[in-house]
Amino acid sequence: MTGETTVFPNPLRWALGLWRDQKHRGTIIQIMALVALLLFIGIIIRNTAINLQALGLEIGYDFLTEPANYDINQHLIDYNSLSSHLRATVVGIINTALVSVCGIILATVIGLFAGILRLSKNWLVSRIMYAYVEFGRNVPVLLQILLFHALIIHTLPHPRASLSPMDGVFLSNRGFYVPQPVLEPAAWAILAALVIAVAAAWWFAGHAKRVQENTGRHYPVFTINLALIIGLPLLAFFLAGRPIGLDFPQLKGFNYQGGMVLRPEFTALWFALSFYAGAYIAELVRAGILAISRGQTEAAYSLGLRPNWTMRLVILPQAMRVMVPPLISQYLGLIKDSSLAIVIGYMDIVATIGGISLNQTGRALECMSITLFIYLGISLGVSTVMNWYNRRVALVGS
Amino acid sequence: MSAQEKSMSVSDEMMIEMNGVHKWYGQFHVLKNINLTVKRGERIVICGPSGSGKSTLIRCINRLEEHQQGEIIVEGTELTGNLKHIEQIRREVGMVFQHFNLFPHLTVMENCTLAPIWVRHMPKQEAEELAMNYLRQVKIPEQAEKFPGQLSGGQQQRAAIARSLCMRPKVMLFDEPTSALDPEMIKEVLDIMIELARDGMTMICVTHEMGFAKTVANRVIFMDGGEIIEQNEPEEFFANPKNERTQLFLSQILQH
Amino acid sequence: MQQQYEAGRHPDLPPPLVERGAVKWVRDNFFSNATSIVLTAVAVYFLYKVVPPFVEWAFVDAVWDAHHRNECRAKGEGACWAVLRARIAQFTYGFYPAHLYWRVNTAFVLLFIALAPLLFEHVPGRRYLLWFSLAYPVLAFFLLWGGLGLEPVESAKFGGFLLTIVIGVTGIIGSLPLGILLALGRRSRLLIVHTISVAFIEFVRGVPLITLLFIASTLLNYFLPPGTYFDLLLRVLIMVTLFASAYLAEVIRGGLAGIPKGQFEAADSLGLGYWKSMRLVILPQALHISIPNIVNTFIGLYKDTTLVVIVGLADPLGISRATLADSKWQGLSTEIYIAIAVFFFVSCFAMSRYSLYLEKKLHTGH
Ligand SMILES: Nc1ncnc2c1ncn2[C@@H]1O[C@H](COP(=O)(O)OP(=O)(O)O)[C@@H](O)[C@H]1O
Ligand SMILES: [Mg+2]
């Protein structure tokens, strides 16, 4: 290069030279991006500080220990209006977790059924499932929550006239009342029986596998284990003199006493979230099964494998690989959608710390940061699990 | 293989019998009055233009497709809706596909042992020894622990052949086993198939490899429009095709 | 007996009777085995239980003409659709001044003209229309908010489906450039650029939209320089745009991943710099294969616009809140929600069909 012979480098040319060099250009862009970012954050912090000062506010999380002064109708841990904001937040987290877990389970069941039935050769059934999937996916989830809520509130009767599809179950616009199991001291025997049954089933599965590997004999492992896990606790139940009783709800005045209640808000949210996510899951299941080429089934059949073994050994393991990652993002979506609880007054994270606590204390910055932090934690946790799973099952060589 | 060598392995025992078989896809008449008998140890090559029903024909033999008229008898058992019979026949009839259809989530070894373990109820170790034998026969013992996606096309097809052989089938069906392969890999698969023929395996091959047909086939069958147009010993078939459609077809494929 | 034909002369015959026509169709589809019979029975029972009562409620006994709820109830047992007739203008335009509805309607019609060249390849005069598409956002802004001699309308007057469409369309248009930058950033080898992009994308995708909307309604004004004030709609639009850009970035990243490596190498070997090769070679292809997913993202965003009711905007759900609070129409939430659901269903279903059509077209390689 002739330019290098210059004794007094022109600073402009020097800069231009750096810019034209690929490596240096990268560095320059990086530095610029970093400076821009820091500047942006700095400006926001400064603005916020000035604005807060003007309002006479200070950032601090001390308010969390102060009494919340509001009621939460569904709390699985002790809570009353004198409890702290922190406790209200925990109640919110538990409520979010409760509806999310219930929703994920129900959505998976719905999605599996709808997805498989959608592939059914039965014209009528597959059409009905098609209608469900399209309705479920094309109507906003918020609207579905409101619709389910409206249906429960407006079409179900008052508690006095409630529907009773079976003994001890009452459906009314105040909620679904079901019997609550009451455990007597001897109930531990049943729990012990269950633990033993699970352990035995575990051992038997391993044993059956070893036997198969050594002698080729097959046991009906699934049937035997199912019988074990159901039968043993049942046996214990009767032997221990039926130590589980049921507390039936009773109509007292305008409402029911005793039993367990699924409140309309919880039920509406639970059903709507499951209904919505179930439609997406149905499509995943369908796509997952369709993604396995027909050749795989044919190859298995031509080896003499039966349809149920083909499903278990060839189709499902492959379909799972295709299905699980998007399934987990659906679950994550469901958890995030549960934040819409606030429209029908279900007290989740957003409704407690992000809603009423925020409004009562006026500490928007603190409350929102806590809310965001919780959701980010959940998302991060779920995506870590997903990455781990993806790495584990990645197909080698294709 | 000489003509004598070829006919030596053929016994009088009937392996496959198709009498007046018809099949429709919806309204489309895809197989028309198929009459075909295959004896134990016989090797049949089926050729014909694309869409003529060759695949459908051999897929009817292990009931991957259902026929609607006529009868198909494999080893004395007639193929009907009876699921027990279908399973039994599928155990005895091996099939090799154009696109291999190996199970991508299992290693080559697991591909081979899957059916012996779950269908034949064989102990795992025995199944693995058996599989290793066949992998040696198809010359890929060193690939046993790899996944199908890590093999070349030719190796995959050989693994698929080994997988079928592990069930010790009495008949092997091949549906264009080399047509998805790169030219340099065709020979390695054909060599395996020729060796199988030498060992006396009953085979029905859909293929356009005419050299292979000449080497191993007892009979070459020409199909067109869902019908068997002509069948003959390979020498006669290639030297003196009788039907004009056969002549046209042969002139087309031999040009290339 | 089987008739004999000369080789090669066998005619095509019709399938045997059991394999033909309605009988076969019914047998295959409804009664092929025991499971199928049970399923058919369950399905028929379900339809019998659900469809007739619904039809009765929604059509036969429905009341279309009434001035308030009690009049509806007096006239019939069924749905009280009269509420929709009474409030149709609000559900469509919100509180937009009635004498200016024409401006909204014009903007809406022009939207389709602007979209046509983007969505369909064979539009006459596509090249000129594309310029129009580019100018449309500015045009629509003045049409809707006024200015340039048009009577100004403040954001607070926006509502109903007008608001839904404004938020959805602004969100997707605004997020496109940002989404592209984020996608490129995420793929970048420059560590800081990459980290910033990933952090932004994962943050936005990790929290529910409702929390971002709360930030818009409660926090955003803290972040702005003292003395500036953005109205709520503007703040919501900003948040929705940021929200959509994170999702769009992932879609475009998927599109970029679908470009064969050879394309990058070819662009490099032509000596095009990074930006030129992106702009001329890579991005056009990546965007093209991403269009179906961009449409899907839009559908999601469009459905998510309903969330703005929670921060107090008057989208259709906001209007329904107001309507239900009116003593004349109290308790008609089922009717109103079903009507809104039908609206969303029809528009989203149409869009998802379109996206499916695009996907098919892409797969067949044209
Ligand atoms: N599952 C099917 N449904 C309808 N038609 C089919 C199906 N499979 C094959 N066909 C049709 O049947 C004819 C014969 O197919 P095939 O047996 O695959 O021919 P070949 O193997 O000789 O190329 C073709 O015209 C094909 O289009
Ligand atoms: Mg074929």
Coordinates of N, CA, C and O in Angstrom, one line a residue, chain A residues 22 25-27 29-31 33-34 37 43-44 47-52 55 57 117 120-125 128 130-131 134-143 146-147 150-151 154-155 276 280 332 335-337 339-340 342-343 350 354-355 358-359 362 364-365 368-369 371-372 375-376 379 383, chain C residues 25 28-32 35-37 39-40 43-44 46-47 189-194 196 202-212 214-215 218-219 221-227 247 275 299 302-304 306-307 309-310 317 321 331-334 337-338 340-342 344-346 348-349 352-353:
Chain A
Q22 N -13.0 -4.2 6.9 CA -14.1 -4.9 7.4 C -14.2 -5.1 8.9 O -15.1 -4.9 9.6
R25 N -14.6 -1.8 10.8 CA -16.0 -1.3 10.6 C -16.9 -2.0 11.6 O -17.7 -1.3 12.2
G26 N -16.7 -3.3 11.7 CA -17.5 -4.0 12.7 C -17.4 -3.4 14.1 O -18.4 -3.1 14.8
T27 N -16.1 -3.2 14.5 CA -15.9 -2.6 15.8 C -16.6 -1.3 15.9 O -17.2 -1.0 17.0
I29 N -19.2 -0.1 14.4 CA -20.6 -0.2 14.5 C -21.0 -0.6 15.9 O -21.9 -0.1 16.5
Q30 N -20.2 -1.6 16.4 CA -20.5 -2.1 17.8 C -20.4 -0.9 18.8 O -21.3 -0.8 19.6
I31 N -19.3 -0.2 18.7 CA -19.2 0.9 19.6 C -20.3 1.9 19.5 O -20.9 2.3 20.5
A33 N -23.3 1.3 18.4 CA -24.6 0.7 19.0 C -24.6 0.8 20.5 O -25.6 1.1 21.1
L34 N -23.4 0.5 21.1 CA -23.3 0.5 22.5 C -23.6 1.9 23.1 O -24.3 2.1 24.0
L37 N -27.2 2.8 22.8 CA -28.0 2.1 23.8 C -27.8 2.8 25.2 O -28.8 3.1 25.8
I43 N -31.0 8.6 29.0 CA -32.0 9.6 28.8 C -33.3 9.2 29.5 O -33.9 10.0 30.2
I44 N -33.6 7.9 29.4 CA -34.8 7.4 30.0 C -34.7 7.5 31.6 O -35.6 8.0 32.2
N47 N -35.0 11.2 32.5 CA -36.4 11.7 32.3 C -37.2 11.2 33.5 O -38.0 11.9 34.1
T48 N -37.1 9.9 33.8 CA -37.9 9.3 34.8 C -37.6 9.9 36.2 O -38.5 10.3 36.9
A49 N -36.3 10.1 36.4 CA -35.9 10.8 37.7 C -36.6 12.1 37.8 O -37.2 12.5 38.8
I50 N -36.4 12.9 36.7 CA -37.0 14.3 36.8 C -38.5 14.2 37.0 O -39.1 14.9 37.9
N51 N -39.2 13.3 36.2 CA -40.6 13.2 36.3 C -41.1 12.8 37.7 O -42.0 13.3 38.3
L52 N -40.4 11.8 38.3 CA -40.7 11.3 39.6 C -40.5 12.4 40.6 O -41.3 12.6 41.5
L55 N -43.2 14.8 40.7 CA -44.4 14.3 41.4 C -44.2 14.0 42.9 O -45.1 13.6 43.6
L57 N -42.2 11.6 44.1 CA -42.2 10.2 44.3 C -40.8 9.7 44.4 O -39.9 10.3 43.9
L117 N -59.0 -36.7 15.8 CA -60.3 -36.8 15.2 C -60.4 -36.1 13.9 O -61.2 -36.4 13.0
S120 N -59.6 -38.2 11.3 CA -60.5 -39.4 11.2 C -61.1 -39.5 9.8 O -61.4 -38.5 9.1
K121 N -61.4 -40.7 9.4 CA -62.0 -40.9 8.1 C -63.5 -40.6 8.2 O -64.1 -40.5 7.2
N122 N -64.0 -40.5 9.4 CA -65.4 -40.2 9.6 C -65.6 -38.7 9.2 O -65.2 -37.8 9.9
W123 N -66.4 -38.6 8.2 CA -66.6 -37.3 7.6 C -67.2 -36.3 8.6 O -66.7 -35.2 8.8
L124 N -68.2 -36.7 9.2 CA -68.9 -35.8 10.1 C -68.0 -35.4 11.3 O -67.9 -34.2 11.5
V125 N -67.3 -36.3 11.9 CA -66.5 -36.0 13.0 C -65.3 -35.1 12.6 O -65.0 -34.1 13.2
I128 N -66.7 -31.5 12.1 CA -67.0 -30.9 13.4 C -65.7 -30.3 14.0 O -65.6 -29.2 14.5
Y130 N -62.9 -29.7 12.4 CA -62.4 -28.6 11.6 C -63.1 -27.3 12.0 O -62.4 -26.3 12.2
A131 N -64.4 -27.4 12.2 CA -65.2 -26.2 12.6 C -64.6 -25.6 13.9 O -64.4 -24.4 14.1
E134 N -61.1 -24.0 13.5 CA -61.2 -22.7 12.9 C -61.8 -21.7 13.8 O -61.3 -20.5 13.8
F135 N -62.8 -22.0 14.5 CA -63.5 -21.1 15.4 C -62.5 -20.7 16.5 O -62.2 -19.6 16.8
G136 N -61.9 -21.7 17.1 CA -60.9 -21.5 18.2 C -59.8 -20.6 17.8 O -59.3 -19.8 18.6
R137 N -59.3 -20.8 16.6 CA -58.1 -20.0 16.2 C -58.4 -18.6 15.7 O -57.5 -17.8 15.7
N138 N -59.6 -18.4 15.2 CA -59.9 -17.2 14.6 C -60.7 -16.2 15.4 O -61.1 -15.1 14.9
V139 N -61.0 -16.5 16.6 CA -61.7 -15.6 17.5 C -60.7 -15.2 18.6 O -60.1 -16.1 19.2
P140 N -60.5 -13.9 18.9 CA -59.6 -13.5 19.9 C -59.8 -14.2 21.2 O -61.0 -14.4 21.6
V141 N -58.8 -14.5 21.9 CA -58.9 -15.3 23.1 C -59.6 -14.5 24.2 O -60.4 -15.0 25.0
L142 N -59.4 -13.2 24.2 CA -60.1 -12.3 25.1 C -61.6 -12.4 25.0 O -62.3 -12.5 25.9
L143 N -62.0 -12.4 23.7 CA -63.4 -12.5 23.4 C -64.0 -13.9 23.9 O -65.1 -14.0 24.4
L146 N -64.5 -13.8 27.6 CA -65.7 -13.0 27.9 C -66.9 -13.9 27.6 O -67.9 -13.9 28.3
L147 N -66.9 -14.6 26.4 CA -68.0 -15.4 26.0 C -68.3 -16.5 27.0 O -69.4 -16.7 27.4
A150 N -69.7 -14.9 30.1 CA -71.1 -14.5 29.9 C -72.0 -15.7 29.9 O -73.1 -15.7 30.4
L151 N -71.6 -16.8 29.2 CA -72.4 -18.0 29.2 C -72.7 -18.5 30.6 O -73.8 -18.9 30.9
H154 N -74.9 -15.9 32.5 CA -76.2 -15.5 32.0 C -77.1 -16.7 31.6 O -78.3 -16.6 31.6
T155 N -76.4 -17.9 31.3 CA -77.3 -19.0 30.9 C -77.5 -20.0 32.1 O -78.5 -20.7 32.1
Y276 N -59.1 -22.3 23.4 CA -58.3 -21.5 22.5 C -57.0 -22.3 22.1 O -56.7 -22.6 21.0
Y280 N -55.2 -24.7 18.6 CA -53.9 -24.6 18.0 C -53.1 -26.0 18.2 O -52.5 -26.5 17.3
L332 N -46.5 -21.8 26.7 CA -46.0 -20.5 27.1 C -47.0 -19.4 26.7 O -47.3 -18.5 27.5
I335 N -49.8 -19.5 29.2 CA -49.5 -18.9 30.5 C -49.6 -17.3 30.3 O -50.1 -16.7 31.2
K336 N -49.1 -16.8 29.2 CA -49.1 -15.4 29.0 C -50.6 -14.9 28.8 O -51.0 -13.9 29.3
D337 N -51.4 -15.7 28.1 CA -52.8 -15.3 27.9 C -53.6 -15.3 29.2 O -54.6 -14.7 29.3
S339 N -52.9 -13.9 31.6 CA -52.9 -12.6 32.2 C -54.2 -11.8 31.8 O -54.4 -10.7 32.4
L340 N -55.0 -12.3 30.8 CA -56.2 -11.6 30.5 C -57.3 -11.8 31.6 O -58.4 -11.3 31.5
I342 N -57.7 -10.5 34.1 CA -58.2 -9.3 34.7 C -59.5 -8.8 34.2 O -60.3 -8.2 34.9
V343 N -59.9 -9.1 32.9 CA -61.1 -8.6 32.4 C -62.3 -9.2 33.1 O -63.4 -8.7 33.0
V350 N -51.2 -10.2 37.2 CA -51.5 -8.9 36.6 C -52.6 -8.2 37.4 O -52.5 -7.0 37.6
G354 N -49.9 -6.1 39.5 CA -49.9 -5.2 38.3 C -51.2 -4.4 38.2 O -51.3 -3.5 37.4
G355 N -52.2 -4.7 39.0 CA -53.5 -4.0 38.9 C -53.8 -3.3 40.1 O -53.5 -2.1 40.3
L358 N -51.0 -1.7 42.2 CA -50.5 -0.6 41.5 C -51.4 0.6 41.6 O -50.9 1.7 42.0
N359 N -52.7 0.4 41.5 CA -53.6 1.5 41.6 C -53.7 2.1 43.0 O -53.8 3.3 43.2
G362 N -50.0 3.6 43.7 CA -49.5 4.5 42.7 C -48.1 4.2 42.3 O -47.4 5.0 41.6
A364 N -46.3 2.7 40.0 CA -46.4 2.0 38.7 C -45.1 1.3 38.4 O -45.0 0.2 38.0
L365 N -44.0 2.0 38.5 CA -42.7 1.5 38.1 C -42.3 0.2 38.9 O -41.9 -0.8 38.3
M368 N -45.0 -2.7 38.0 CA -44.8 -3.2 36.6 C -43.5 -4.0 36.5 O -43.4 -5.0 35.9
S369 N -42.4 -3.5 37.2 CA -41.2 -4.2 37.1 C -41.3 -5.6 37.7 O -40.8 -6.6 37.2
T371 N -44.0 -7.4 38.0 CA -44.9 -8.2 37.1 C -44.0 -8.7 35.9 O -44.0 -9.9 35.6
L372 N -43.3 -7.8 35.3 CA -42.5 -8.2 34.1 C -41.4 -9.3 34.5 O -41.2 -10.2 33.8
Y375 N -43.0 -12.7 34.8 CA -43.2 -13.4 33.5 C -42.0 -13.7 32.8 O -41.9 -14.8 32.2
L376 N -41.0 -12.8 32.9 CA -39.7 -13.2 32.2 C -39.1 -14.4 32.8 O -38.5 -15.3 32.1
S379 N -40.9 -17.4 31.4 CA -40.6 -17.6 30.0 C -39.2 -18.2 29.8 O -38.9 -19.1 29.1
S383 N -38.2 -21.8 28.2 CA -37.4 -21.9 27.0 C -36.1 -22.7 27.3 O -35.6 -23.3 26.4
Chain C
W25 N -69.5 -44.2 0.0 CA -69.1 -43.0 0.7 C -69.7 -43.0 2.1 O -68.9 -42.8 3.1
D28 N -67.8 -45.8 4.1 CA -66.4 -45.5 4.4 C -66.4 -44.4 5.5 O -65.5 -44.4 6.3
N29 N -67.3 -43.4 5.3 CA -67.1 -42.2 6.1 C -67.8 -42.4 7.5 O -67.5 -41.7 8.4
F30 N -68.8 -43.2 7.6 CA -69.5 -43.2 8.9 C -69.5 -44.6 9.6 O -69.7 -44.6 10.8
F31 N -69.4 -45.6 8.8 CA -69.6 -46.9 9.4 C -68.5 -47.9 9.1 O -68.8 -49.1 9.0
S32 N -67.3 -47.4 8.9 CA -66.2 -48.3 8.4 C -65.8 -49.3 9.5 O -65.4 -50.4 9.2
T35 N -65.6 -48.1 16.0 CA -65.2 -46.8 16.5 C -66.0 -45.8 15.7 O -66.5 -44.8 16.3
S36 N -65.9 -45.9 14.4 CA -66.5 -44.9 13.5 C -68.1 -44.8 13.8 O -68.6 -43.7 13.8
I37 N -68.7 -46.0 14.0 CA -70.1 -45.9 14.3 C -70.4 -45.2 15.6 O -71.3 -44.3 15.6
L39 N -68.5 -42.9 16.9 CA -68.2 -41.5 16.7 C -69.4 -40.8 16.0 O -69.7 -39.7 16.4
T40 N -69.9 -41.5 15.0 CA -71.0 -40.9 14.3 C -72.2 -40.7 15.2 O -72.8 -39.6 15.2
A43 N -71.4 -37.7 17.4 CA -71.5 -36.5 16.7 C -72.9 -36.1 16.4 O -73.3 -34.9 16.5
V44 N -73.7 -37.0 16.0 CA -75.1 -36.7 15.6 C -75.8 -36.2 16.9 O -76.5 -35.2 16.9
F46 N -74.5 -34.8 19.5 CA -74.0 -33.5 19.9 C -74.6 -32.4 19.0 O -75.1 -31.4 19.5
L47 N -74.7 -32.7 17.7 CA -75.3 -31.7 16.8 C -76.8 -31.5 17.1 O -77.3 -30.4 17.1
R189 N -22.9 -11.0 13.3 CA -21.7 -11.6 14.0 C -21.2 -10.6 15.1 O -20.3 -10.9 15.9
L190 N -21.7 -9.4 15.0 CA -21.2 -8.3 15.9 C -21.8 -8.6 17.3 O -23.1 -8.5 17.4
L191 N -21.0 -8.8 18.3 CA -21.5 -9.3 19.5 C -22.5 -8.4 20.2 O -23.6 -8.8 20.6
I192 N -22.2 -7.1 20.2 CA -23.1 -6.2 20.9 C -24.4 -6.0 20.2 O -25.5 -6.1 20.8
V193 N -24.3 -5.9 18.9 CA -25.6 -5.8 18.1 C -26.4 -7.0 18.3 O -27.6 -6.9 18.5
H194 N -25.8 -8.2 18.2 CA -26.5 -9.4 18.4 C -27.2 -9.5 19.8 O -28.4 -9.8 19.9
I196 N -28.0 -7.0 21.9 CA -29.1 -6.1 22.0 C -30.4 -6.6 21.3 O -31.4 -6.6 21.9
E202 N -36.3 -11.3 23.0 CA -36.7 -12.2 24.0 C -37.5 -11.6 25.2 O -38.4 -12.2 25.7
F203 N -37.1 -10.3 25.5 CA -37.9 -9.6 26.5 C -39.4 -9.5 26.0 O -40.3 -9.8 26.8
V204 N -39.5 -8.9 24.8 CA -40.9 -8.7 24.4 C -41.7 -9.9 24.2 O -42.9 -10.0 24.6
R205 N -41.1 -11.0 23.7 CA -41.8 -12.2 23.6 C -42.0 -13.0 24.9 O -42.9 -13.9 25.0
G206 N -41.3 -12.6 25.9 CA -41.4 -13.3 27.2 C -42.5 -12.7 28.1 O -42.8 -13.3 29.1
V207 N -43.0 -11.5 27.8 CA -44.0 -11.0 28.7 C -45.3 -10.9 27.9 O -45.3 -10.7 26.7
P208 N -46.5 -10.9 28.6 CA -47.7 -10.8 27.9 C -47.9 -9.4 27.4 O -47.4 -8.4 28.0
L209 N -48.7 -9.3 26.3 CA -48.9 -8.0 25.7 C -49.6 -7.0 26.7 O -49.3 -5.8 26.7
I210 N -50.4 -7.6 27.6 CA -51.2 -6.7 28.5 C -50.2 -6.0 29.4 O -50.5 -4.8 29.7
T211 N -49.1 -6.6 29.8 CA -48.2 -5.8 30.6 C -47.5 -4.7 29.8 O -47.3 -3.6 30.4
L212 N -47.3 -4.9 28.5 CA -46.7 -3.9 27.7 C -47.7 -2.7 27.6 O -47.4 -1.5 27.6
F214 N -50.0 -2.0 29.8 CA -50.0 -1.3 31.1 C -48.8 -0.3 31.1 O -48.9 0.8 31.7
I215 N -47.7 -0.7 30.6 CA -46.5 0.2 30.6 C -46.9 1.4 29.8 O -46.6 2.5 30.2
T218 N -49.4 3.4 32.0 CA -49.0 4.0 33.3 C -47.5 4.5 33.3 O -47.3 5.4 34.1
L219 N -46.7 3.9 32.5 CA -45.3 4.3 32.7 C -44.7 5.2 31.6 O -43.7 5.9 31.8
N221 N -45.3 7.8 30.0 CA -45.1 9.2 30.2 C -44.0 9.6 31.2 O -43.4 10.7 31.1
Y222 N -43.6 8.6 32.1 CA -42.5 8.9 33.0 C -41.2 8.9 32.1 O -40.2 9.6 32.5
F223 N -41.2 8.1 31.1 CA -39.9 8.0 30.3 C -39.7 9.2 29.4 O -38.5 9.4 28.9
L224 N -40.7 9.9 29.1 CA -40.6 10.9 28.1 C -40.1 12.2 28.8 O -40.2 12.4 30.0
P225 N -39.4 13.1 28.0 CA -38.9 14.3 28.6 C -40.1 15.1 29.2 O -41.2 15.0 28.7
P226 N -39.8 15.7 30.4 CA -40.8 16.4 31.1 C -41.5 17.4 30.1 O -40.8 18.1 29.3
G227 N -42.8 17.5 30.3 CA -43.5 18.5 29.4 C -44.1 17.9 28.2 O -45.0 18.5 27.6
Y247 N -42.0 -10.2 17.2 CA -42.5 -11.4 16.6 C -42.2 -11.4 15.2 O -41.8 -12.5 14.6
W275 N -24.9 -4.3 3.1 CA -26.2 -3.7 3.0 C -26.8 -3.9 1.6 O -28.0 -4.2 1.4
I299 N -52.5 -11.5 11.6 CA -53.8 -12.1 12.2 C -53.7 -12.1 13.7 O -54.7 -11.7 14.4
Y302 N -53.9 -8.6 15.0 CA -55.3 -8.1 14.8 C -56.2 -8.6 15.9 O -57.0 -7.9 16.5
K303 N -56.1 -9.9 16.2 CA -56.9 -10.4 17.3 C -56.5 -9.8 18.7 O -57.3 -9.5 19.5
D304 N -55.1 -9.5 18.8 CA -54.6 -9.0 20.1 C -55.1 -7.5 20.3 O -55.0 -7.0 21.4
T306 N -57.8 -6.5 20.6 CA -58.9 -6.5 21.5 C -58.4 -6.2 23.0 O -59.2 -5.7 23.8
L307 N -57.1 -6.4 23.2 CA -56.6 -6.2 24.6 C -56.7 -4.7 25.0 O -56.6 -4.4 26.2
V309 N -58.9 -2.7 25.2 CA -60.0 -2.4 26.0 C -59.6 -2.3 27.5 O -60.1 -1.6 28.3
I310 N -58.6 -3.1 27.8 CA -58.2 -3.2 29.2 C -57.5 -1.9 29.7 O -57.6 -1.5 30.9
L317 N -64.8 -4.1 22.0 CA -65.1 -4.6 23.3 C -65.3 -3.4 24.3 O -66.1 -3.5 25.2
R321 N -68.6 -2.7 26.4 CA -68.7 -2.3 27.8 C -69.6 -1.2 28.1 O -70.5 -1.2 29.0
G331 N -77.2 -6.7 30.3 CA -77.3 -8.2 30.3 C -77.3 -8.8 28.9 O -77.6 -10.0 28.8
L332 N -77.0 -8.0 27.9 CA -77.1 -8.6 26.6 C -75.6 -9.0 26.1 O -75.4 -9.0 24.9
S333 N -74.8 -9.3 27.1 CA -73.4 -9.5 26.7 C -73.2 -10.7 25.7 O -72.4 -10.7 24.8
T334 N -74.0 -11.8 25.9 CA -73.8 -12.9 25.0 C -74.1 -12.5 23.5 O -73.3 -12.9 22.7
Y337 N -71.1 -10.2 22.4 CA -69.8 -10.9 22.2 C -69.9 -11.9 21.0 O -68.9 -12.0 20.2
I338 N -71.1 -12.5 20.8 CA -71.2 -13.4 19.6 C -71.0 -12.6 18.3 O -70.3 -13.0 17.4
I340 N -69.4 -9.8 17.8 CA -68.0 -9.4 17.6 C -67.2 -10.6 17.2 O -66.3 -10.5 16.3
A341 N -67.5 -11.8 17.9 CA -66.8 -13.0 17.5 C -67.0 -13.3 16.1 O -66.0 -13.7 15.3
V342 N -68.2 -13.2 15.6 CA -68.5 -13.5 14.2 C -67.7 -12.5 13.3 O -67.0 -13.0 12.3
F344 N -64.8 -11.0 13.9 CA -63.4 -11.4 14.0 C -63.2 -12.8 13.2 O -62.3 -12.9 12.5
F345 N -64.2 -13.7 13.4 CA -64.0 -15.0 12.8 C -64.0 -14.8 11.2 O -63.1 -15.3 10.6
V346 N -64.9 -14.0 10.7 CA -64.9 -13.9 9.3 C -63.7 -13.3 8.7 O -63.0 -13.8 7.8
C348 N -60.6 -12.9 10.2 CA -59.4 -13.8 10.4 C -59.4 -15.0 9.6 O -58.4 -15.4 9.0
F349 N -60.6 -15.6 9.4 CA -60.7 -16.8 8.6 C -60.3 -16.5 7.2 O -59.5 -17.2 6.6
S352 N -56.6 -16.0 7.0 CA -55.8 -17.3 7.2 C -55.9 -18.1 5.9 O -54.9 -18.8 5.5
R353 N -57.1 -18.1 5.2 CA -57.2 -18.8 4.0 C -56.2 -18.2 3.0 O -55.5 -18.9 2.2

